[in-house]
PDB file of C-alpha atoms and ligand atoms in Angstrom:
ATOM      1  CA  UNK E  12     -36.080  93.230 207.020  1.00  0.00           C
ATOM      2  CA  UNK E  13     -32.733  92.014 206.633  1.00  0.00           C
ATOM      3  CA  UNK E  14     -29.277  93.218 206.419  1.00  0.00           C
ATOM      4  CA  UNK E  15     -27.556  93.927 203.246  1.00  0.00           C
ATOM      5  CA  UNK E  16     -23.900  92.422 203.278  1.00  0.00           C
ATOM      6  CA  UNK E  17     -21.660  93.685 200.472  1.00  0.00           C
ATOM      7  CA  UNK E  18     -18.957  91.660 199.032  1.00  0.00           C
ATOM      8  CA  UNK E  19     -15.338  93.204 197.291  1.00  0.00           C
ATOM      9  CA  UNK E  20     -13.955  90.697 195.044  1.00  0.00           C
ATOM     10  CA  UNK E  21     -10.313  90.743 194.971  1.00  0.00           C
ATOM     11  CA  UNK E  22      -8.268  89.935 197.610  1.00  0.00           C
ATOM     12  CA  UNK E  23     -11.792  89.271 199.771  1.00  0.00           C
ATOM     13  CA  UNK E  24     -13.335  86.528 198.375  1.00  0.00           C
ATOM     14  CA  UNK E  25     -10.723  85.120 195.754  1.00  0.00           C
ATOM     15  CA  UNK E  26      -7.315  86.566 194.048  1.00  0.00           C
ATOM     16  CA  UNK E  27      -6.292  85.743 190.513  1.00  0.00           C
ATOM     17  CA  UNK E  28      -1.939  85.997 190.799  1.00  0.00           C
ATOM     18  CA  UNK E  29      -2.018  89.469 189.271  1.00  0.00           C
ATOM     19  CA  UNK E  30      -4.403  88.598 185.880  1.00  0.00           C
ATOM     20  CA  UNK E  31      -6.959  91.131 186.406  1.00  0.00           C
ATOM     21  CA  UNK E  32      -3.788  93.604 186.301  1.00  0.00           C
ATOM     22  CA  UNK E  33      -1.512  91.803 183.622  1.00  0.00           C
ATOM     23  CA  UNK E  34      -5.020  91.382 181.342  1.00  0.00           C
ATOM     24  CA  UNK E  35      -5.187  95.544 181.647  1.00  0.00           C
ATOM     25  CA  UNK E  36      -1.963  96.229 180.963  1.00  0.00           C
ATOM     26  CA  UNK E  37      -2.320  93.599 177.530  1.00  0.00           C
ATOM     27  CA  UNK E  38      -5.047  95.302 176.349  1.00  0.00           C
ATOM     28  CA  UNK E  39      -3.545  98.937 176.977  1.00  0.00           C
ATOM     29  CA  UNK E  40      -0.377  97.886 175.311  1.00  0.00           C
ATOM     30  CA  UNK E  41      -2.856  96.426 171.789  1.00  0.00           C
ATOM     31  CA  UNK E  42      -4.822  99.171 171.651  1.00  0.00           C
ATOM     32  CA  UNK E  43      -2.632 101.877 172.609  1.00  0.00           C
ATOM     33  CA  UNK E  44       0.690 101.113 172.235  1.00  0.00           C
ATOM     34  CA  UNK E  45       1.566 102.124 175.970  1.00  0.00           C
ATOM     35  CA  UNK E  46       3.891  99.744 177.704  1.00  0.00           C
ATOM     36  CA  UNK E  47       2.949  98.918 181.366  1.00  0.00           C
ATOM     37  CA  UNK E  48       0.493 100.927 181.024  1.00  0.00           C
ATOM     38  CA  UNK E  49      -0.937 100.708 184.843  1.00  0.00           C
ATOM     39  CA  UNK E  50       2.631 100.857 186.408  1.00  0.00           C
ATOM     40  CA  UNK E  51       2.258 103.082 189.362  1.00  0.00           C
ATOM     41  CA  UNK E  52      -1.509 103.827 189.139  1.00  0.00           C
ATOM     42  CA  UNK E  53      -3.460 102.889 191.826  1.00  0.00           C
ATOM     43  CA  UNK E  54      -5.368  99.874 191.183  1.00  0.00           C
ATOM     44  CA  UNK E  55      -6.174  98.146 194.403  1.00  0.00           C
ATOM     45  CA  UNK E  56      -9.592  99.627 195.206  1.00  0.00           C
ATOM     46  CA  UNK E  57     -10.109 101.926 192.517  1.00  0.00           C
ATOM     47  CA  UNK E  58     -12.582 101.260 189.616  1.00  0.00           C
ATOM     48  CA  UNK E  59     -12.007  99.701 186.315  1.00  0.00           C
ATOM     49  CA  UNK E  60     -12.979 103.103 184.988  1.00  0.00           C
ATOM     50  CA  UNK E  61     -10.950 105.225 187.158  1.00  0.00           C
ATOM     51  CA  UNK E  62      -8.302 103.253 186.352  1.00  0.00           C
ATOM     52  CA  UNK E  63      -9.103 103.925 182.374  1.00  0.00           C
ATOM     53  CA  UNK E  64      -8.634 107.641 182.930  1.00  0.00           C
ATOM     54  CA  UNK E  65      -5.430 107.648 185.362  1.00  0.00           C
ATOM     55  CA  UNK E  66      -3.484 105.771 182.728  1.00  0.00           C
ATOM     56  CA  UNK E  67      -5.040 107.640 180.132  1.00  0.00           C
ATOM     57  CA  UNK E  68      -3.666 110.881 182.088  1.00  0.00           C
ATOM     58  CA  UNK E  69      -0.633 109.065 182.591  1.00  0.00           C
ATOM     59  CA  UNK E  70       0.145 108.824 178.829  1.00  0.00           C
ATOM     60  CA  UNK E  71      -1.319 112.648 178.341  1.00  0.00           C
ATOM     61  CA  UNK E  72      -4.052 111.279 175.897  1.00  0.00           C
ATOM     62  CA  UNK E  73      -7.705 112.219 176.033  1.00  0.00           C
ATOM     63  CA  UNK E  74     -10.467 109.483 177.274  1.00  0.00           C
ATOM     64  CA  UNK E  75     -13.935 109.059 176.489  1.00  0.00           C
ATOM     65  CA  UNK E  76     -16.838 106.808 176.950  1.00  0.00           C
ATOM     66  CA  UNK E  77     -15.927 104.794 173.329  1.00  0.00           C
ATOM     67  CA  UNK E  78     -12.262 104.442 174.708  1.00  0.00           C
ATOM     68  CA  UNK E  79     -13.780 102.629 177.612  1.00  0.00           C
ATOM     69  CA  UNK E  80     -16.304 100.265 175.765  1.00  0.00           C
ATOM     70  CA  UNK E  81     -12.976  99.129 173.754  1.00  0.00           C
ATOM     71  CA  UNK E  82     -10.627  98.746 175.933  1.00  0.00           C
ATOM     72  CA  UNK E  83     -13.361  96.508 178.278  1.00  0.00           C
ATOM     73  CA  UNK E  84     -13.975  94.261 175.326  1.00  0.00           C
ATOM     74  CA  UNK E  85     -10.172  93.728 174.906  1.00  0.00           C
ATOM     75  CA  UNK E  86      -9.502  93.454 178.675  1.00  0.00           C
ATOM     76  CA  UNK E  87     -12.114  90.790 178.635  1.00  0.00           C
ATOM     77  CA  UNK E  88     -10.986  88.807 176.275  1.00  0.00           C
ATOM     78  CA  UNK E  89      -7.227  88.568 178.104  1.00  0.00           C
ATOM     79  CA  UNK E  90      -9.098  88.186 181.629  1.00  0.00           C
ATOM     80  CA  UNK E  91     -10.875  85.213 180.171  1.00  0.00           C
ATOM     81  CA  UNK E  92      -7.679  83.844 178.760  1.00  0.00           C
ATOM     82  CA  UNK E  93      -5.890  84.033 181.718  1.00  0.00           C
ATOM     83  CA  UNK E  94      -7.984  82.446 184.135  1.00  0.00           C
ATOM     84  CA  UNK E  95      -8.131  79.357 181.947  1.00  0.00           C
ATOM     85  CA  UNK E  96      -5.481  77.665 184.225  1.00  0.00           C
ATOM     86  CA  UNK E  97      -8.037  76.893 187.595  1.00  0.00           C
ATOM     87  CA  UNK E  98      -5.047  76.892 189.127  1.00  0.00           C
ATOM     88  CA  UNK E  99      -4.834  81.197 188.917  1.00  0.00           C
ATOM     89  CA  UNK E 100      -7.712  81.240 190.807  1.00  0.00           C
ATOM     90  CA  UNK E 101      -7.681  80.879 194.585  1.00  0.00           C
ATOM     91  CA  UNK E 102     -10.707  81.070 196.812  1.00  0.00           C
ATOM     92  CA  UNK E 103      -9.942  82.616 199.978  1.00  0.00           C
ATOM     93  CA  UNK E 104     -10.550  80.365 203.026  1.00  0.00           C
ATOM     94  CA  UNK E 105     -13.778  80.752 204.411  1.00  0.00           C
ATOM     95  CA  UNK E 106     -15.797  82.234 201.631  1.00  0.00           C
ATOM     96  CA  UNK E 107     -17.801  79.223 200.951  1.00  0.00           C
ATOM     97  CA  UNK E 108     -19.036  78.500 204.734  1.00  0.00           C
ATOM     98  CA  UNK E 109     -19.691  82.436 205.438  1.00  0.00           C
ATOM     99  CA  UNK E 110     -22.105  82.616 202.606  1.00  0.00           C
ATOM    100  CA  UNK E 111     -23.869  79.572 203.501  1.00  0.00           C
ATOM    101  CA  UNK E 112     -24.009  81.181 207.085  1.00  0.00           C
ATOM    102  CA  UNK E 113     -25.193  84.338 206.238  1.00  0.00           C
ATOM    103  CA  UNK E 114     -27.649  82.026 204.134  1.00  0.00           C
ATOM    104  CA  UNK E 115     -31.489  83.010 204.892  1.00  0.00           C
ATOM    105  CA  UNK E 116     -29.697  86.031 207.578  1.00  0.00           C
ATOM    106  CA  UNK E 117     -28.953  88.584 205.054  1.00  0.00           C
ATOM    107  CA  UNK E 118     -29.203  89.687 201.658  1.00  0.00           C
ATOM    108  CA  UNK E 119     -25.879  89.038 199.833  1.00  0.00           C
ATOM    109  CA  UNK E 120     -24.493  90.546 196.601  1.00  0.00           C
ATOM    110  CA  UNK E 121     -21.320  92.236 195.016  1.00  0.00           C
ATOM    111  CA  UNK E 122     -19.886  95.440 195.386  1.00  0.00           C
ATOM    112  CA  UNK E 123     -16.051  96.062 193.367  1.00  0.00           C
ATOM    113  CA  UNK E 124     -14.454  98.461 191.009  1.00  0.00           C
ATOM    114  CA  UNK E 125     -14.513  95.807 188.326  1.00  0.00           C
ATOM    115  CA  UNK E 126     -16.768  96.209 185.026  1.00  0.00           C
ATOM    116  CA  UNK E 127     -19.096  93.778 185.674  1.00  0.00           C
ATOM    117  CA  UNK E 128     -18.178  91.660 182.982  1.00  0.00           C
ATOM    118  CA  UNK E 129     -14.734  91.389 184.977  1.00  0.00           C
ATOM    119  CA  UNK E 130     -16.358  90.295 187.725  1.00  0.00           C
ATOM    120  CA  UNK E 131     -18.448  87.701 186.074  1.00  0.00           C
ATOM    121  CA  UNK E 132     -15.352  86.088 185.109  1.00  0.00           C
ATOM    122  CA  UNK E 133     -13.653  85.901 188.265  1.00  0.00           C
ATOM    123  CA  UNK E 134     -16.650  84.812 190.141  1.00  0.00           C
ATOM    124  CA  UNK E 135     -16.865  81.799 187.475  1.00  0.00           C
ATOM    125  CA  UNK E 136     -13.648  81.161 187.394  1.00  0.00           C
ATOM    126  CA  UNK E 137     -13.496  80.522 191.064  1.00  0.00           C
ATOM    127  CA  UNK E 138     -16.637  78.952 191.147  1.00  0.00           C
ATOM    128  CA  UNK E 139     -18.473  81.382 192.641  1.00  0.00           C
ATOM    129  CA  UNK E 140     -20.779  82.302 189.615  1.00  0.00           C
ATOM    130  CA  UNK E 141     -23.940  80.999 191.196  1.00  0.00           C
ATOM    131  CA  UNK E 142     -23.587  82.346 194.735  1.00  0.00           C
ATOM    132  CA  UNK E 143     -24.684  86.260 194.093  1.00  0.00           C
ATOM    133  CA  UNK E 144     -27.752  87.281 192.345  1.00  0.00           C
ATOM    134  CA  UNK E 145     -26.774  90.645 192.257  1.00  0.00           C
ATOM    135  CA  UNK E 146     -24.060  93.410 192.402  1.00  0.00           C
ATOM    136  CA  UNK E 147     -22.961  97.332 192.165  1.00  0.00           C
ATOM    137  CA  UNK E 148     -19.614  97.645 189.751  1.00  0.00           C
ATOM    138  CA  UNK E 149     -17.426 100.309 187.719  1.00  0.00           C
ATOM    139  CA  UNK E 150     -20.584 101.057 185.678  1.00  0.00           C
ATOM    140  CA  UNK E 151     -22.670 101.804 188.902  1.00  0.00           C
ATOM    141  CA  UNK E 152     -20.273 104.886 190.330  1.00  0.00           C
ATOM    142  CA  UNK E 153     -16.982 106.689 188.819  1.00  0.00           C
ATOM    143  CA  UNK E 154     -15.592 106.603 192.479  1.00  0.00           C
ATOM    144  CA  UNK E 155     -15.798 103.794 194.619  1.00  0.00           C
ATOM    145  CA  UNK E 156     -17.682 106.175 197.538  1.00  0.00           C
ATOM    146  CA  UNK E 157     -20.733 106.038 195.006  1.00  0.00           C
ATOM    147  CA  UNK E 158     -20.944 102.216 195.331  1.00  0.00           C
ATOM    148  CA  UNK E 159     -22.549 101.772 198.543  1.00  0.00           C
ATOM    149  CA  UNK E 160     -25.453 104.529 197.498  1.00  0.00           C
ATOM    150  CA  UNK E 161     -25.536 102.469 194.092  1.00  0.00           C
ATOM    151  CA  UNK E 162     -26.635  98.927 196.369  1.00  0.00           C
ATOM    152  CA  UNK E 163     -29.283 100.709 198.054  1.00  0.00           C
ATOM    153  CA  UNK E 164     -31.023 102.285 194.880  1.00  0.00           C
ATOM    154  CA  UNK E 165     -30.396  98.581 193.547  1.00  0.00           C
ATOM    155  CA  UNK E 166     -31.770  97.353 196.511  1.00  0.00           C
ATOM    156  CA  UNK E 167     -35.046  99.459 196.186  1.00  0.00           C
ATOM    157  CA  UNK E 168     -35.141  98.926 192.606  1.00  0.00           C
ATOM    158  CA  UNK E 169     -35.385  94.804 193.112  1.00  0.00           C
ATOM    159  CA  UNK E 170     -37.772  95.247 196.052  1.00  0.00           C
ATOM    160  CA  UNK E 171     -35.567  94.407 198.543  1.00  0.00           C
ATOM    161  CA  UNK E 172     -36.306  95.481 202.416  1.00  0.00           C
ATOM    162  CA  UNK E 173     -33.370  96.137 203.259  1.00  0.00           C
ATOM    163  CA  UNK E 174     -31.498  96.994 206.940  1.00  0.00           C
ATOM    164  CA  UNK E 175     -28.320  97.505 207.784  1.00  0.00           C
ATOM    165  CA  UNK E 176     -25.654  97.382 205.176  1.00  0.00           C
ATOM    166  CA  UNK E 177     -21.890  96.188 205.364  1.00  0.00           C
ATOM    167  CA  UNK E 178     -19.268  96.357 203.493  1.00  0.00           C
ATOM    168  CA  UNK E 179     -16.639  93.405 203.453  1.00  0.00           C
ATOM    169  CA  UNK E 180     -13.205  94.414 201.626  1.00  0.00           C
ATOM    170  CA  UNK E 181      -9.881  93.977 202.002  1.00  0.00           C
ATOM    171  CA  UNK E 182      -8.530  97.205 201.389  1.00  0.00           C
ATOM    172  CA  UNK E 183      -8.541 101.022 202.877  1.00  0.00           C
ATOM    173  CA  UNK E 184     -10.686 102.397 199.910  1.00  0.00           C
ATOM    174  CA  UNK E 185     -13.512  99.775 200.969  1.00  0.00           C
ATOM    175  CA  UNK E 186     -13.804 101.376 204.401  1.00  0.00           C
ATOM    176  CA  UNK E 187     -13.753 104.854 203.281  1.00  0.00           C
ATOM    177  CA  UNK E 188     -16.808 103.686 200.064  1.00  0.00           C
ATOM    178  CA  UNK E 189     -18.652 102.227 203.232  1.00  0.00           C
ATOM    179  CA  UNK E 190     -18.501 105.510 205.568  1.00  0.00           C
ATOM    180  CA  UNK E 191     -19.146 107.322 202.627  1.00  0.00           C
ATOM    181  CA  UNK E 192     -22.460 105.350 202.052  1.00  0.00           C
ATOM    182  CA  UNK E 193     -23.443 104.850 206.116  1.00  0.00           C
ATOM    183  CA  UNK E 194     -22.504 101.218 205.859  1.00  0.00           C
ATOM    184  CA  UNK E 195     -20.602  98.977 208.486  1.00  0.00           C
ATOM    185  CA  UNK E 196     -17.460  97.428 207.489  1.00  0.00           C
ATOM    186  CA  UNK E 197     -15.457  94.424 208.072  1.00  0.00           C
ATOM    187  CA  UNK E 198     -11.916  94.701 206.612  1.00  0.00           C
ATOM    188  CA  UNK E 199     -10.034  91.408 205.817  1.00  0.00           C
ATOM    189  CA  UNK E 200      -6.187  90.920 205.849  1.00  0.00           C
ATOM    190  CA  UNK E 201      -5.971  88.487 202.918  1.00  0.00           C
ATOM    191  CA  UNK E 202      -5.764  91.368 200.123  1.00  0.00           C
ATOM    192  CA  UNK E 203      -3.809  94.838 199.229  1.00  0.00           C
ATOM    193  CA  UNK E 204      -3.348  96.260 202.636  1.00  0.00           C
ATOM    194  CA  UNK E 205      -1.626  95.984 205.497  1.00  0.00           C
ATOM    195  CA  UNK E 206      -3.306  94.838 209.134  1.00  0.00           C
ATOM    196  CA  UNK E 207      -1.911  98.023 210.060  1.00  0.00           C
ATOM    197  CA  UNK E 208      -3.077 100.326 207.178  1.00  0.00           C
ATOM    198  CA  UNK E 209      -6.412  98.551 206.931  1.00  0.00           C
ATOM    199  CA  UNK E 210      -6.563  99.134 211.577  1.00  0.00           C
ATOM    200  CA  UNK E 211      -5.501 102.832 211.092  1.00  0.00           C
ATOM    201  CA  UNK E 212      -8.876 102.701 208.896  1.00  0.00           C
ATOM    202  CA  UNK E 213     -11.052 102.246 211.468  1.00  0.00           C
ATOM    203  CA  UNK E 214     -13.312  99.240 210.129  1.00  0.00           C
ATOM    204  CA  UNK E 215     -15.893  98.232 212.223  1.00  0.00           C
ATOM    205  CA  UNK E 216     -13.951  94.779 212.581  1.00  0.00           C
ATOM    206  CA  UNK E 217     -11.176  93.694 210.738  1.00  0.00           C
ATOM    207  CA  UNK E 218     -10.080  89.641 210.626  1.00  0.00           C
ATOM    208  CA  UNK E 219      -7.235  87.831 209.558  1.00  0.00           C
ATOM    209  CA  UNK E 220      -9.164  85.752 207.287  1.00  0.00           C
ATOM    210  CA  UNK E 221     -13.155  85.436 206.756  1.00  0.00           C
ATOM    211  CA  UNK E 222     -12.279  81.426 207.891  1.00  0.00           C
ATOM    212  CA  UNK E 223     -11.215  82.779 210.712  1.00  0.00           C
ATOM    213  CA  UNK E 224     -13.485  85.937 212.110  1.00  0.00           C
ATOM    214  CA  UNK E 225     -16.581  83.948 210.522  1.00  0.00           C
ATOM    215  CA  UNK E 226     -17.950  84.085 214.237  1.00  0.00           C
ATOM    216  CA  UNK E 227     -17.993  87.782 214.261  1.00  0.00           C
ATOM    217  CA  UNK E 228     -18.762  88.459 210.664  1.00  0.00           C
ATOM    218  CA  UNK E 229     -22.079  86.381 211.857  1.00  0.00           C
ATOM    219  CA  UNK E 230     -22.395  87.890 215.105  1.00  0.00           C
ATOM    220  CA  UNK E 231     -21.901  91.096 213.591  1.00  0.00           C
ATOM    221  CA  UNK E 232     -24.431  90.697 210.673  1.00  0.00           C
ATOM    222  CA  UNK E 233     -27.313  89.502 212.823  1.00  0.00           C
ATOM    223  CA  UNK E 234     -26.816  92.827 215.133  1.00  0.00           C
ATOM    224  CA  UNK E 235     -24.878  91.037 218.096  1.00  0.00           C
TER     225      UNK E 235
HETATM  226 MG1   MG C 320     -10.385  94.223 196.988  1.00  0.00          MG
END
């Protein structure tokens, strides 16, 4: 049996300058007509479909599943355009040596409030395409509190044994989706949040950097 470690995406294992945000507001603004459309909705640790039905709320208009499958295909299509440049992509330090320690220690795979197809794109665009097998996005829970209870049916569904499960995220939200699902969690300051929003959280252990609390993220994992 080994543990399950969880991964967010933005601002925990890469950041794109703002494109997953700018490619949402593009697509809002073709299909819909609504200028800045996700100005002052809460993005950072939300879900691609939350998001969908805040600015939909925002702009007083009705949203359904169709409205969604739309707006994703458009959104894609500017994600993919703007991550052209390598150079929008950064890899946060550490990410590369952390899952090569965690290697053959725990099972790894994605948990974020992007559509999958989101994700896919970031993760190739930073490289990082080929390092998780698996993941729990948008589609998997409305809220992001559902996620971690998503990984575990996954988890069961794939025949996975599976242990203890943490959560590693960079913002407030990914605490609260692991306590909600009985997880552990290891907050990161390289994202959304504050160190002092993200300690007032409460995460099991919270680093500046995964370069630099790899140590503890291992000790931590293996039960230590
Ligand atoms: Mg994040």
């Amino acid at each position: 049996m080994l543990p399950l470690v969880l991964f967010d995406i933005d601002g925990t294992l890469l950041r794109t300058r703002g494109a997953g945000r700018e490619a949402l507001d593009k697509a809002f603004l073709a299909l819909h007509g609504w200028p800045d459309a996700t100005e002052g909705v809460h993005v950072a640790g939300s879900t691609d479909d939350a998001i969908c039905r805040d600015v939909a709320a925002r702009f007083g208009a009705s949203w359904g599943p169709a409205s969604t499958g739309a707006l994703r295909a458009a959104y894609l299509l500017e994600l993919t355009r703007l991550l052209v440049p390598a150079e929008r992509t950064e890899v946060l330090p550490g990410v590369s040596r952390l899952l090569d320690a965690l290697d053959g220690r725990a099972h790894i795979a994605i948990l974020t409030g992007n559509w999958r197809s989101g994700a896919e794109v970031k993760l190739a665009a930073a490289g990082l395409g080929g390092r998780f097998e698996w993941g729990v996005y948008s589609e998997d829970a409305w809220e992001r509190d559902g996620l971690v209870p998503a990984a575990r049916a996954v988890a069961i569904a794939r025949e996975l044994t599976v242990g203890e499960v943490i959560v590693i995220g960079d913002t407030v939200a990914d605490v609260r989706c692991a306590r909600a699902g009985a997880a552990r969690v290891v907050a990161v300051e390289t994202g959304f949040c504050s160190p002092e929003e993200l300690a007032n959280a409460r995460p099991d252990l919270q680093v500046k950097t995964l370069e630099d609390g790899m140590g503890w993220i291992v000790a931590l994992v293996a039960g230590g």
